[in-house]
């Protein structure tokens, strides 16, 4: 296995998953496209874990995400389902019917000005309809940034972004996009609203065979497949589709890791009763079924609650965002995701998906919560020990799993990643002989500083930590969410704001198994038990029986009991 990337295949299911995924892939792409004159750290993350190499019919090398994406009719805007890099002969063969054909032509969506500008910088569309990419010196990613006369790109605005494909800057393989044409993205009719609807999609031979064919295509070219990561909407019918997809993966690829990220958009409005009830039901069914078929499940949301009680969205001291905009929420969650997934994407000494899951999900605890500090607050004169001391004893990250305030909860196990700090700042820079402010200032490496800090915060807790030089890229089309007090590379400035755009940031991210999930899952079960299902017959008509609801309720209560306090360390 030495020398080979341990590949991961990503499944992206749903429209909000599309927003998170588009930001995620844009950030991966930005990490590949380093400025030629920048002082970048050596490659710590292996892009081959997420990307695959290929070749067009014209012999041009490509580097595209190892991705299967499912969304509804109307969600692609101007993006072509087959992508723009090359045509797939096997897809062409699928329409080899020689009989009479009737053509129904839909009105074309106007291309977002940002993507028009981006494509003109990357290549040209030849007369035969083939997209010809400009030469790529290293064979990976887009051409490097230049400081020459390249025109400044058009910036996407919130008003110009309708769907996730409006700001996706990454070319996809023809086998990536799988459209579900029986349901609509727009309008009130024909929506994928209920868990049972999503389950039924993969019971249809057409969609099941299409997914299986794409899985086999990607899996068979992998040398050391470590597993699958599923980005899945929890609030709508995609929770059922995700659960069925996870079951398929568990059956066909036993022994591989399956880590599911259950995505929920921003806080909901009280006036939308049916939508809120469906959100509750889909989330409950989704978490129970996904945890049954995944190695690990992590809800991701900027909301404060999984249940019906509305809670304000989480806040970040150095970010200003609109929780009602998927474009903003998706960017923040993608940044957290890009950080907490670091352990199984490392070039050296990577932790496999299975190992990460085993470390966190002992004693039946297959659901974990996420948290992040975006950006990690560090002033130019500070060292890592100084910054960690400044955080005090409070939980150092903002919760991102709609589990409420973590104060007063117990932690059982955690995986923590801190990225984006220069090596010179990893340890104390105090003059020899100066009294040490804390034991952290005596540590000789940054890894030791972080590990000792976590041990102080969470004694007797199973803990894993990683410290990386590589920051998180936040270049356009990442939205401008950052405080004006941040530098170009995310440091907190001592003086007046410079007005410089933030391009990269340090981030602290964590996955935790804690008793906060006892409260969150328990409250979800309480809300579910209070429902009068006679009022929501339409949800049951979608393929869910009364017995299924009772079983889900019992499973949810059992899952919550796994996280009762005892044996962990109390979080201040």
PDB file of C-alpha atoms in Angstrom, residues 194 196 278 281 285 533-534 536-550:
ATOM      1  CA  UNK A 194     -40.608  13.037   2.328  1.00  0.00           C
ATOM      2  CA  UNK A 196     -40.321   7.578   1.831  1.00  0.00           C
ATOM      3  CA  UNK A 278     -41.505  17.285   7.406  1.00  0.00           C
ATOM      4  CA  UNK A 281     -39.666  13.651  10.403  1.00  0.00           C
ATOM      5  CA  UNK A 285     -35.773   8.969   9.981  1.00  0.00           C
ATOM      6  CA  UNK A 533     -49.800  11.719  12.453  1.00  0.00           C
ATOM      7  CA  UNK A 534     -53.397  11.862  11.262  1.00  0.00           C
ATOM      8  CA  UNK A 536     -49.641  14.454   8.242  1.00  0.00           C
ATOM      9  CA  UNK A 537     -51.040  11.570   6.230  1.00  0.00           C
ATOM     10  CA  UNK A 538     -49.230  12.847   3.130  1.00  0.00           C
ATOM     11  CA  UNK A 539     -45.872  11.996   4.730  1.00  0.00           C
ATOM     12  CA  UNK A 540     -47.097   8.472   5.464  1.00  0.00           C
ATOM     13  CA  UNK A 541     -48.566   8.144   1.984  1.00  0.00           C
ATOM     14  CA  UNK A 542     -45.042   8.537   0.578  1.00  0.00           C
ATOM     15  CA  UNK A 543     -44.201   5.009   1.685  1.00  0.00           C
ATOM     16  CA  UNK A 544     -43.741   5.118   5.473  1.00  0.00           C
ATOM     17  CA  UNK A 545     -45.957   2.943   7.693  1.00  0.00           C
ATOM     18  CA  UNK A 546     -47.104   3.619  11.252  1.00  0.00           C
ATOM     19  CA  UNK A 547     -44.911   0.721  12.426  1.00  0.00           C
ATOM     20  CA  UNK A 548     -41.915   2.386  10.753  1.00  0.00           C
ATOM     21  CA  UNK A 549     -42.540   5.527  12.775  1.00  0.00           C
ATOM     22  CA  UNK A 550     -42.770   3.637  16.055  1.00  0.00           C
TER      23      UNK A 550
END
